[in-house]
PDB file of C-alpha atoms in Angstrom:
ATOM      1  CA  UNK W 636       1.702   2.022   0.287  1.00  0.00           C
ATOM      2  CA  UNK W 637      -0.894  -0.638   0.915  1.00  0.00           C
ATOM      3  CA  UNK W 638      -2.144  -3.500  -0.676  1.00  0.00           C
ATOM      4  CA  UNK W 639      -3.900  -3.837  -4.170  1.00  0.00           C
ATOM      5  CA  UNK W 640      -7.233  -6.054  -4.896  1.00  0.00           C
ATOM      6  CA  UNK W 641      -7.743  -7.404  -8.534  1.00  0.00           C
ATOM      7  CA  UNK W 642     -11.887  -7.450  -8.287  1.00  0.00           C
ATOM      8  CA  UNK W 643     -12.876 -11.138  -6.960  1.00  0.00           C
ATOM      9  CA  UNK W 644      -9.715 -12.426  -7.968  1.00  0.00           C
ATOM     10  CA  UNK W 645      -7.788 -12.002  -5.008  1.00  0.00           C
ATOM     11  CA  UNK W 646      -8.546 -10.022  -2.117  1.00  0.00           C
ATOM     12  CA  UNK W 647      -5.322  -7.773  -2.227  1.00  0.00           C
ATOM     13  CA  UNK W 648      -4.833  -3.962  -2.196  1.00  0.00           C
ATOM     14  CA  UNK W 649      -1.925  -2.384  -3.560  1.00  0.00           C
ATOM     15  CA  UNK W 650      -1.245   0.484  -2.188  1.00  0.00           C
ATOM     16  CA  UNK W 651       1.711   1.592  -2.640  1.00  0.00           C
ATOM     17  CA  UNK W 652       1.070   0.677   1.950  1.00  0.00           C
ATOM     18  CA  UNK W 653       2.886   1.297  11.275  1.00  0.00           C
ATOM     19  CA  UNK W 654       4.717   0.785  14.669  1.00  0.00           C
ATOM     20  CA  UNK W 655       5.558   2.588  17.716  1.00  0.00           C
ATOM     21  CA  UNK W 656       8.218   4.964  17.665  1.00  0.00           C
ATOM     22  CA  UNK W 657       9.068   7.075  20.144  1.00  0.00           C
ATOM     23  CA  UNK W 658       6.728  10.335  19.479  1.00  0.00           C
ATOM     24  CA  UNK W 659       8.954  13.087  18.793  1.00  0.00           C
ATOM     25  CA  UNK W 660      11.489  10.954  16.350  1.00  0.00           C
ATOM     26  CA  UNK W 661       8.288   9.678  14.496  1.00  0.00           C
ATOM     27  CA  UNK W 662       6.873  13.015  14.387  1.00  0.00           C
ATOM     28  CA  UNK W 663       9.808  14.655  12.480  1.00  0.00           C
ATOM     29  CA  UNK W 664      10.279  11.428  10.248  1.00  0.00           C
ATOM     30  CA  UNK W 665       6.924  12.348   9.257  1.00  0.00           C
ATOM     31  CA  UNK W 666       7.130  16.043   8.189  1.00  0.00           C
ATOM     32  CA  UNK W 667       9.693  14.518   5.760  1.00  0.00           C
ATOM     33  CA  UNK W 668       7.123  12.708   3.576  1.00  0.00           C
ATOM     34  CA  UNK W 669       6.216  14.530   0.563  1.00  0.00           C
ATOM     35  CA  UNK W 670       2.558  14.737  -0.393  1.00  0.00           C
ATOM     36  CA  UNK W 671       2.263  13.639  -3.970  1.00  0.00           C
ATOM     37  CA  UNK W 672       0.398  11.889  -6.728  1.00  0.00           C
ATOM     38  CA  UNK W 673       2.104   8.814  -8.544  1.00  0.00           C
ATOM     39  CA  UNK W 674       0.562   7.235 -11.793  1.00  0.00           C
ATOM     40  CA  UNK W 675       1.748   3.590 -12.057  1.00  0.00           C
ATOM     41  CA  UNK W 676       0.934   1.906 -16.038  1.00  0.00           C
ATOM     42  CA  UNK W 677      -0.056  -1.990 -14.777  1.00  0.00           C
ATOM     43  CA  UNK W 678       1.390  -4.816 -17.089  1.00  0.00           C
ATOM     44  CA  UNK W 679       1.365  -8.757 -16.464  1.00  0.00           C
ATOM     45  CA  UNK W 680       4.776  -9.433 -15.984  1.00  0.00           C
ATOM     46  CA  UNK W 681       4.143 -13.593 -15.445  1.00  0.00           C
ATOM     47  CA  UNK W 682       1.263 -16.086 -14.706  1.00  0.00           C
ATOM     48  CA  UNK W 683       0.779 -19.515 -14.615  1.00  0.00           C
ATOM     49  CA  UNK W 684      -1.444 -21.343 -16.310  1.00  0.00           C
ATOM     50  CA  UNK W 685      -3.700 -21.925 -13.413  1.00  0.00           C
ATOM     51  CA  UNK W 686      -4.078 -18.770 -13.006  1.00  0.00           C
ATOM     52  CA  UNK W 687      -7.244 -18.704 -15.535  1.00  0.00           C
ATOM     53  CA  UNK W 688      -5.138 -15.547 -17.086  1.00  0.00           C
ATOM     54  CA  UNK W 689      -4.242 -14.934 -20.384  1.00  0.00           C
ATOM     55  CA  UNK W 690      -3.367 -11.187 -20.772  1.00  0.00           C
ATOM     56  CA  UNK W 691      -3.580  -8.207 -18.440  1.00  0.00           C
ATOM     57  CA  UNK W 692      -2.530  -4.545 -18.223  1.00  0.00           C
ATOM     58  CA  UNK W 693      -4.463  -1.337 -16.356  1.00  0.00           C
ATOM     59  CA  UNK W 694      -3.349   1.703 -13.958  1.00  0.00           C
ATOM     60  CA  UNK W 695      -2.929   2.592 -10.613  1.00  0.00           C
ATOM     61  CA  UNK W 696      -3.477   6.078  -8.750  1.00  0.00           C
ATOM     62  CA  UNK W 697      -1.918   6.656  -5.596  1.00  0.00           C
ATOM     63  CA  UNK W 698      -2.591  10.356  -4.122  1.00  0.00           C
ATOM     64  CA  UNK W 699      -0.980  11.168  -0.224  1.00  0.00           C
ATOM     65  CA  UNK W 700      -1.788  14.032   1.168  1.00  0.00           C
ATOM     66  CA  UNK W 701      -1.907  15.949   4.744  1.00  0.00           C
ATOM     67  CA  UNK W 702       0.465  16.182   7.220  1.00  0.00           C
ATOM     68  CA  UNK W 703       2.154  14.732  10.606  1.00  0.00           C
ATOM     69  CA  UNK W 704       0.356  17.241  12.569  1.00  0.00           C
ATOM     70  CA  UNK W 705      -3.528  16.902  10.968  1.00  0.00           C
ATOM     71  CA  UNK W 706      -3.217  13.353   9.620  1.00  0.00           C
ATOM     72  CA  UNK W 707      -2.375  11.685   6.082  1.00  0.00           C
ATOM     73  CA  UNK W 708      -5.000  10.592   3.927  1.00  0.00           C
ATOM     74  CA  UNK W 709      -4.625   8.554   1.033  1.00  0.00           C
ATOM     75  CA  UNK W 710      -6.608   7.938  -2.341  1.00  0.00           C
ATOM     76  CA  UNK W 711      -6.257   5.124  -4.127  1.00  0.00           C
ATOM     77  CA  UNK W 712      -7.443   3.871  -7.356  1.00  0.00           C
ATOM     78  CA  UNK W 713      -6.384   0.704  -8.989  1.00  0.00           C
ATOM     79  CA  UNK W 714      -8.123  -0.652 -12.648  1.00  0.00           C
ATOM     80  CA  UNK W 715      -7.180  -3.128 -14.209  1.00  0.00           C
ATOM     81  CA  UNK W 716      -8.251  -5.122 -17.616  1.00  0.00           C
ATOM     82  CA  UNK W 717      -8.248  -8.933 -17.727  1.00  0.00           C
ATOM     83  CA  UNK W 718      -8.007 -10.961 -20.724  1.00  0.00           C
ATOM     84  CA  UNK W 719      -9.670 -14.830 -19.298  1.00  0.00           C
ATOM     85  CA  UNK W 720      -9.545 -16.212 -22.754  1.00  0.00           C
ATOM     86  CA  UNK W 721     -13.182 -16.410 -23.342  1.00  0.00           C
ATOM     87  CA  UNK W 722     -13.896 -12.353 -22.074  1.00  0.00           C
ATOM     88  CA  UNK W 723     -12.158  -9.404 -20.982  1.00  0.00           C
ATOM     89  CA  UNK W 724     -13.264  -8.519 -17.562  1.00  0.00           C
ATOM     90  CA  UNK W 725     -12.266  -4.728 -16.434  1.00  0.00           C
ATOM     91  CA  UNK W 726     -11.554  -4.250 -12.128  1.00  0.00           C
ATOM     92  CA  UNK W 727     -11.686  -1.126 -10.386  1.00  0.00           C
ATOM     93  CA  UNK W 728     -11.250  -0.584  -6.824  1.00  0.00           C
ATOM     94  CA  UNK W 729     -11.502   2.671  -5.157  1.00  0.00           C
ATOM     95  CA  UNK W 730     -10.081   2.902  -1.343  1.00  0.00           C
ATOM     96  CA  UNK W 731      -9.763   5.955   0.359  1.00  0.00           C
ATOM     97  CA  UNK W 732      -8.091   6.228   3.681  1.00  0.00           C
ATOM     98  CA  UNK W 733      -7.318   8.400   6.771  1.00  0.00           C
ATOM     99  CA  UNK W 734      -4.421   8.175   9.594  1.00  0.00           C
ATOM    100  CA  UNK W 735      -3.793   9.840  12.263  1.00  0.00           C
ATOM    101  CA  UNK W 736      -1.027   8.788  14.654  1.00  0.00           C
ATOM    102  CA  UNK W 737      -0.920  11.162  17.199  1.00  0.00           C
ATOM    103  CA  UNK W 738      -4.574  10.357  18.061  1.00  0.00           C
ATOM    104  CA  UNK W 739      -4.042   6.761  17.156  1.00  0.00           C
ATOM    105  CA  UNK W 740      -7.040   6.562  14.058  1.00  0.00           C
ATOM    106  CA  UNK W 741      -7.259   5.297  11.068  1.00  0.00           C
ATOM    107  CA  UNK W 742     -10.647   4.903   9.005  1.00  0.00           C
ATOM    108  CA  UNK W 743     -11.027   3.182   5.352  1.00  0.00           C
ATOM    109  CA  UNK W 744     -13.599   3.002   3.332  1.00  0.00           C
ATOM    110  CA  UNK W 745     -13.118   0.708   0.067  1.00  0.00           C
ATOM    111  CA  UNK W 746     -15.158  -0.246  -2.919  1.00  0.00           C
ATOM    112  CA  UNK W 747     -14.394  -3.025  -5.438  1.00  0.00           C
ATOM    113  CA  UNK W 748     -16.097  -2.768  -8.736  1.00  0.00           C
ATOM    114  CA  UNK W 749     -16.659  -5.545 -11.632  1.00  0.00           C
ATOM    115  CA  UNK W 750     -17.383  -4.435 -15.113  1.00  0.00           C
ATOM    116  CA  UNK W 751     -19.033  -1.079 -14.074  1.00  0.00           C
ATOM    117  CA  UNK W 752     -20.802  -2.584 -11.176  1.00  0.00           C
ATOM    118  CA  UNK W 753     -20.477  -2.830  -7.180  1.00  0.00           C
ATOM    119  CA  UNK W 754     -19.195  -5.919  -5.569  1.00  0.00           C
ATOM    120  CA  UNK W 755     -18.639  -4.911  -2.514  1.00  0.00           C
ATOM    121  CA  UNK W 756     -17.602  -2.057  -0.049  1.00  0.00           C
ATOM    122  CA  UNK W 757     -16.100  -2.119   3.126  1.00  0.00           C
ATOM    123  CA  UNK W 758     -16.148   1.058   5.578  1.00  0.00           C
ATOM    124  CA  UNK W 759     -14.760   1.082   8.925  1.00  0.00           C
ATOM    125  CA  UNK W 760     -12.408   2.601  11.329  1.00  0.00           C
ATOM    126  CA  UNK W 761     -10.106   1.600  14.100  1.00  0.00           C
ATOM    127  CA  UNK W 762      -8.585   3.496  17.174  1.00  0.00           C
ATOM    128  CA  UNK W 763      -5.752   2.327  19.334  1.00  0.00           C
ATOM    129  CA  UNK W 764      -6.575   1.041  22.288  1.00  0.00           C
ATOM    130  CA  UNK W 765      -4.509   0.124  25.671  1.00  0.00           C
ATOM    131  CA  UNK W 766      -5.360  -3.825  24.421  1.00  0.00           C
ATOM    132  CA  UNK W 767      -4.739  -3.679  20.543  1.00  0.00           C
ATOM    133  CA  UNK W 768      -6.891  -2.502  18.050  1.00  0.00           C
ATOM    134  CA  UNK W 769     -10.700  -1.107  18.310  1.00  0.00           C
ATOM    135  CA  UNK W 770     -12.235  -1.773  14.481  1.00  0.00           C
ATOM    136  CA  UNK W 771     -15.684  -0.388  14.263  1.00  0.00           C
ATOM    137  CA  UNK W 772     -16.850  -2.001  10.806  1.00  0.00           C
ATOM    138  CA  UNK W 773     -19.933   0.136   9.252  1.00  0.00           C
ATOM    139  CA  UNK W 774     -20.607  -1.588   5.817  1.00  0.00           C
ATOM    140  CA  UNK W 775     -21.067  -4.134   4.290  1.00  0.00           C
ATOM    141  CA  UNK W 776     -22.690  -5.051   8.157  1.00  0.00           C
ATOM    142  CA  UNK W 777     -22.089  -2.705  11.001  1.00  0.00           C
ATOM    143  CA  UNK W 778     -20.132  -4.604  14.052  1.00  0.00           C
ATOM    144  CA  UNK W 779     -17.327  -4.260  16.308  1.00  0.00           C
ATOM    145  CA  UNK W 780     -14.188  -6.305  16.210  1.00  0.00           C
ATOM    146  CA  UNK W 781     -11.216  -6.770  18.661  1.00  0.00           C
ATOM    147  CA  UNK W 782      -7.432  -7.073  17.493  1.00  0.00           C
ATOM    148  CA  UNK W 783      -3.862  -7.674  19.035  1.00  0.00           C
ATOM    149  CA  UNK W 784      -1.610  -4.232  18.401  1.00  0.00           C
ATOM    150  CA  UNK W 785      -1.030  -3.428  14.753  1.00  0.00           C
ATOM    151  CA  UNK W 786       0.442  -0.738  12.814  1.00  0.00           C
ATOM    152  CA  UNK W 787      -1.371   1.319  10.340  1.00  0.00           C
ATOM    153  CA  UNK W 788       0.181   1.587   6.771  1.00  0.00           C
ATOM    154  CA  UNK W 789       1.856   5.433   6.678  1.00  0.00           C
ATOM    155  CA  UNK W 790       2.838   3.927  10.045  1.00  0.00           C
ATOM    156  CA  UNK W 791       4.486   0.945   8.617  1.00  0.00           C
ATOM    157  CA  UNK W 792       6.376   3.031   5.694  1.00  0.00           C
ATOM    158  CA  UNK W 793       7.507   5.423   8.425  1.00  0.00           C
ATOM    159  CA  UNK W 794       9.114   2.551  10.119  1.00  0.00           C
ATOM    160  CA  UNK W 795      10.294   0.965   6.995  1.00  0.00           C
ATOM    161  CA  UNK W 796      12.453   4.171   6.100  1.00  0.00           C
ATOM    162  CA  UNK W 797      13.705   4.411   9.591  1.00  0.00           C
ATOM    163  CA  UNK W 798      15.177   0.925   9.744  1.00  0.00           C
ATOM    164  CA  UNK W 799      16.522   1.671   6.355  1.00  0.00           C
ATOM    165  CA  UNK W 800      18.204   4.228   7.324  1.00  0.00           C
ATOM    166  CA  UNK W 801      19.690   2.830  10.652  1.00  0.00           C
ATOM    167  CA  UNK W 802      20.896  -0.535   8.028  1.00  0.00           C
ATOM    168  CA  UNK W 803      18.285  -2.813   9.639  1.00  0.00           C
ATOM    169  CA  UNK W 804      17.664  -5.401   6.285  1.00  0.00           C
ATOM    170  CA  UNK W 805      15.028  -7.318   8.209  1.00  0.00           C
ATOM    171  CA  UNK W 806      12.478  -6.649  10.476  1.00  0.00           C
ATOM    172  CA  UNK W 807       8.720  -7.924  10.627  1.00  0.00           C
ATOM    173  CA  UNK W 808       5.585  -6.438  11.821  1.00  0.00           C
ATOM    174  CA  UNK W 809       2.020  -6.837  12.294  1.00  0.00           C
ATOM    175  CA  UNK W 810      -0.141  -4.188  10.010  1.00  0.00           C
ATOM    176  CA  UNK W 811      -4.038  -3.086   9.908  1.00  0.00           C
ATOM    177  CA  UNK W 812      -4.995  -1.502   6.494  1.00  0.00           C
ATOM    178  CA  UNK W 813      -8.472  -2.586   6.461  1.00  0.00           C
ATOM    179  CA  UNK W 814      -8.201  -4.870   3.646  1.00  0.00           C
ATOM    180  CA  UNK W 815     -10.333  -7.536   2.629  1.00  0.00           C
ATOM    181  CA  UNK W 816     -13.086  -7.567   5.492  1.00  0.00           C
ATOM    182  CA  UNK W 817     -11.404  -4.922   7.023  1.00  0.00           C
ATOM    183  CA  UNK W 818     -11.465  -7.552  10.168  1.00  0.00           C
ATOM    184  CA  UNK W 819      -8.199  -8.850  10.294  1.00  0.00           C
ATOM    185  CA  UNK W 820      -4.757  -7.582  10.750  1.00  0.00           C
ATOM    186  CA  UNK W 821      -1.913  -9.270   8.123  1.00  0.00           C
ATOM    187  CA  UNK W 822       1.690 -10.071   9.628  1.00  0.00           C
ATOM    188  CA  UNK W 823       4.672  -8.794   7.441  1.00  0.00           C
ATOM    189  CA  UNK W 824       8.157  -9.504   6.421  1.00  0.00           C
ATOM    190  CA  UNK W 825       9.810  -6.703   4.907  1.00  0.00           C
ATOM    191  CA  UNK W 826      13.509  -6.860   3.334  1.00  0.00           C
ATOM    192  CA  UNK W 827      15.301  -3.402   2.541  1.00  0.00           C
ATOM    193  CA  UNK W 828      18.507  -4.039   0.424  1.00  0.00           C
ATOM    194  CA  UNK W 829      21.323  -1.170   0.497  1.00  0.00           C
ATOM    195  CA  UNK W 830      21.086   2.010  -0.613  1.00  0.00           C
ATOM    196  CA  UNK W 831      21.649   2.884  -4.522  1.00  0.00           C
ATOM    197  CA  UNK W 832      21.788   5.600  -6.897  1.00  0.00           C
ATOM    198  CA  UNK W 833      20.109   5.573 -10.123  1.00  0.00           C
ATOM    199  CA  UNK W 834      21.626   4.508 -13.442  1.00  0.00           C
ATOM    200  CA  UNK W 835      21.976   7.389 -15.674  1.00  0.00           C
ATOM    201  CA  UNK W 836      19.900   4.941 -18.218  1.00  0.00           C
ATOM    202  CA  UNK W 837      17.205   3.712 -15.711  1.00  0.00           C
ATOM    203  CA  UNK W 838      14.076   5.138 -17.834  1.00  0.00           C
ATOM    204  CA  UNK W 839      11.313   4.656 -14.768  1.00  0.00           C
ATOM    205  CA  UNK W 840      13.918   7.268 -12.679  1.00  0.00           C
ATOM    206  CA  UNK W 841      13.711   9.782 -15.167  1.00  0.00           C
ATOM    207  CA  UNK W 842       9.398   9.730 -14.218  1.00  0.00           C
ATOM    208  CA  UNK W 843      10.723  10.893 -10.635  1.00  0.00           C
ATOM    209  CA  UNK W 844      11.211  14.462 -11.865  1.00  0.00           C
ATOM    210  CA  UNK W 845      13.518  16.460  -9.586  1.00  0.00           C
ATOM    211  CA  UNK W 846      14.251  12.709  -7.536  1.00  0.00           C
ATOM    212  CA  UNK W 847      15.204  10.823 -10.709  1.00  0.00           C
ATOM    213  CA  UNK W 848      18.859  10.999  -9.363  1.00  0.00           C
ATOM    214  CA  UNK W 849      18.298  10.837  -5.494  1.00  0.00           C
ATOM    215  CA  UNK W 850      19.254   7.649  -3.850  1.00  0.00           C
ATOM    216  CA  UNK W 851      16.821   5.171  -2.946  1.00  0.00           C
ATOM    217  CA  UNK W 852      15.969   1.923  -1.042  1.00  0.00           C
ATOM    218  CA  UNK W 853      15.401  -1.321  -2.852  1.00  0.00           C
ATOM    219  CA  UNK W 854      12.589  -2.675  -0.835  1.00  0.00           C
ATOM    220  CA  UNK W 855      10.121  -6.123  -0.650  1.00  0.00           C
ATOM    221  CA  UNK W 856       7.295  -6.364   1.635  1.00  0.00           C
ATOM    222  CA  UNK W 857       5.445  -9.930   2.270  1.00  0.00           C
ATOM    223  CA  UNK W 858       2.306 -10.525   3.713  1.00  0.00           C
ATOM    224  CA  UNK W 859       1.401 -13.247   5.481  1.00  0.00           C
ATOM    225  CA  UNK W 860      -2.267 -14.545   7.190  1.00  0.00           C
ATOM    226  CA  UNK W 861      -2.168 -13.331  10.733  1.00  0.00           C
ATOM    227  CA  UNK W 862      -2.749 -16.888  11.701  1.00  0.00           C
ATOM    228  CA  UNK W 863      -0.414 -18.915   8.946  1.00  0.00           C
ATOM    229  CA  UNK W 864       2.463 -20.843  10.009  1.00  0.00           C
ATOM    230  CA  UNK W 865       5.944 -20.193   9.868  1.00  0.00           C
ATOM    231  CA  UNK W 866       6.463 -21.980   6.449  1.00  0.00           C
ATOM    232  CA  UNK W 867       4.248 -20.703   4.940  1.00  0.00           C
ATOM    233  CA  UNK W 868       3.873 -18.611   1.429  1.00  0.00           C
ATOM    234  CA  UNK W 869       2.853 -15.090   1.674  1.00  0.00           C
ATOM    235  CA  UNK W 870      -0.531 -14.482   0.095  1.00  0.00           C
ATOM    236  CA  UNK W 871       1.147 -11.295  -1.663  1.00  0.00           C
ATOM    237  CA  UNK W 872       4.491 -10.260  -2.204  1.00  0.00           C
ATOM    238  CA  UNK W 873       5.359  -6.430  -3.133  1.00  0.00           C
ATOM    239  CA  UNK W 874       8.828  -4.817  -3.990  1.00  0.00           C
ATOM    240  CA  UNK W 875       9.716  -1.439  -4.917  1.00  0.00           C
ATOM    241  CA  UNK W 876      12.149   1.610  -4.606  1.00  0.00           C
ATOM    242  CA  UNK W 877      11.550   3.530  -1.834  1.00  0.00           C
ATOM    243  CA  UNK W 878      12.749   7.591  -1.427  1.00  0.00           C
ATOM    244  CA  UNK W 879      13.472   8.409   2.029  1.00  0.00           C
ATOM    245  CA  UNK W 880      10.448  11.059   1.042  1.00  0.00           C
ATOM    246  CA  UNK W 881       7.733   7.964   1.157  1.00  0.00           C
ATOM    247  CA  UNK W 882       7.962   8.115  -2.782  1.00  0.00           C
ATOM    248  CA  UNK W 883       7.789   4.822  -4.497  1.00  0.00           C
ATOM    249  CA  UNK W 884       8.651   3.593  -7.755  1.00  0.00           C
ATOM    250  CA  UNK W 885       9.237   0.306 -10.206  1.00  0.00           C
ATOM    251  CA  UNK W 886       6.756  -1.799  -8.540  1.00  0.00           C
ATOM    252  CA  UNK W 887       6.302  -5.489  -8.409  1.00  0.00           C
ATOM    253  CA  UNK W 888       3.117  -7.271  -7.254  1.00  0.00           C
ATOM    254  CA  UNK W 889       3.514 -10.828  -6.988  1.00  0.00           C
ATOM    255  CA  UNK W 890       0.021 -12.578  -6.206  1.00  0.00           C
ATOM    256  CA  UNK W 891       1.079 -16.255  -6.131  1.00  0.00           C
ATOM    257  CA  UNK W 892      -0.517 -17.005  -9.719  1.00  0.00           C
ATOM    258  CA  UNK W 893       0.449 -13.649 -12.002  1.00  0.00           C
ATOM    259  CA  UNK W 894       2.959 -11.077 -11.143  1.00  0.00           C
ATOM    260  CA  UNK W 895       2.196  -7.301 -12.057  1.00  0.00           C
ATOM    261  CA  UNK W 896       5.054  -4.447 -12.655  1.00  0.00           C
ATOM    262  CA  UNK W 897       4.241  -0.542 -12.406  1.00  0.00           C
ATOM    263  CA  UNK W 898       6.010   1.894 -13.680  1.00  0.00           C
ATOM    264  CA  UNK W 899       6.091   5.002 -12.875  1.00  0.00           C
ATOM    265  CA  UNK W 900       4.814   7.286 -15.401  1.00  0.00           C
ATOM    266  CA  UNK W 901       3.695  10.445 -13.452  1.00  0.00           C
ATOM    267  CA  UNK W 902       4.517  11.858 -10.561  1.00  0.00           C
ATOM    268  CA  UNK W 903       2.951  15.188  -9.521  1.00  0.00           C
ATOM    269  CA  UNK W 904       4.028  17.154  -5.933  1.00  0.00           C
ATOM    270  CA  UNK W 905       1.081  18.340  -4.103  1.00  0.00           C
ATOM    271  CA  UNK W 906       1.247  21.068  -1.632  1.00  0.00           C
ATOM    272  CA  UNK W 907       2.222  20.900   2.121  1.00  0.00           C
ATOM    273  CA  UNK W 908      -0.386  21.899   4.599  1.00  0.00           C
ATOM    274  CA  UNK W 909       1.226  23.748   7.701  1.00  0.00           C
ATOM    275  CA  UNK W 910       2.921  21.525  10.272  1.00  0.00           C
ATOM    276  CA  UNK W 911       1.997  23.381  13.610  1.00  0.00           C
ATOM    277  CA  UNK W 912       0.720  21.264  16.131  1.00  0.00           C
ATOM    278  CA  UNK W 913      -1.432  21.949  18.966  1.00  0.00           C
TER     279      UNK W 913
END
């Protein structure tokens, strides 16, 4: 999953958000994740009074689609309503995303709404190169940019359920979701706890359907400034429960000033295109 903005709150983008494998073992890992769409209900979950933050609640969209073979694409949508005290103020942002490892691409394009109206959009695209990272940035001012190697996010969650499964708790990485200005790469920390089964009485595993009793991954993700020092605090903080399928569930968004928790309260399974590559 990647990473959620609130508006001009804080430049964040949650979604739910990849290094090198050898080819063949990240292929097949691949053709294991499940195209789907998850509904997540949004509700504040703490803030601090600095935060400027009195109430808010919303709802986040997360559709995956595609395949190992053609690529994965990813829609996102993530509204939320804020409650400042003095007004309500309603966020939408709208990202949609395409990745395709075996060609080494990945283009964004992501628009950030206040109240009904454009605040900004960022398109782009970047392609792998034998130096790092080729971003080609075509709104909101066309211009090329140059990065050290970075993972792409279905790249990242591929390699996130592979050290899970080999019992690697920590490992960190450097990621490009074309966020923000879509010019920067973010470093990461992630943290994968051990694998559990469901409680027979945990409600948001009964929205998994026909995975409400499969085991799962306890997993948190920080992200970090490409350029911020070792002590310092991640500008956002997510955790979750992760199927080895890619499927996520009870979310936490910590942004430094409010936390957020989604629950899962839809999950539909989308078709599988053919995985026959050329």
């Amino acid at each position: 999953m990647s990473r959620p903005k609130l508006g001009t709150l804080l430049l964040v983008s949650a979604s739910l958000t990849i290094g090198s494998s050898p080819a063949l073992a990240g292929l097949e890992a691949a053709r294991a994740l499940v195209p789907h769409r998850a509904v997540y209900d949004l509700k504040l979950r703490d803030v601090s009074e600095r935060s400027g933050i009195e109430g808010m609640f919303g709802r986040m969209v997360y559709e995956f689609t595609g395949s190992a073979c053609t690529g994965f694409t990813t829609n996102f949508r993530f509204v939320t309503k804020i409650d400042t005290g003095e007004e309500m103020r309603l966020t939408d942002q709208q990202t949609t995303t395409f990745e395709n490892a075996n060609s080494g691409q990945f283009r964004f394009d992501t628009k950030s709404y206040t109240d009904e109206k454009l605040d900004k959009q960022v398109t782009g695209e970047a392609k792998d190169d034998a130096n790092g990272l080729k971003i080609a940035l075509a709104k909101p001012d066309p211009r090329e940019v140059d990065l050290t190697p970075a993972k792409f996010p279905t790249e990242h969650m591929l390699e996130v359920i592979e050290n899970a499964r080999a019992g690697k708790r920590f490992f960190e990485a450097r990621i490009f979701d074309g966020s923000e200005d879509g010019d920067k790469s973010l470093m990461t920390s992630t943290v994968v706890g051990l694998q559990q089964t469901p409680a027979s009485d945990d409600p948001d595993a009964k929205s998994a359907g026909e995975f409400s009793a499969k085991p799962y991954w306890p997993v948190t993700i920080a992200y970090f400034n490409e350029d911020a020092k070792t002590d310092a605090l991640p500008v956002y903080r997510m955790s979750f429960k992760l199927y080895d399928n890619g499927i996520t569930r009870d979310l936490t968004m910590d942004y430094g000033d409010f936390v957020l928790s989604g629950t899962l309260s839809k999950l539909e399974l989308l078709d599988k295109q053919p995985e026959t590559c050329r």
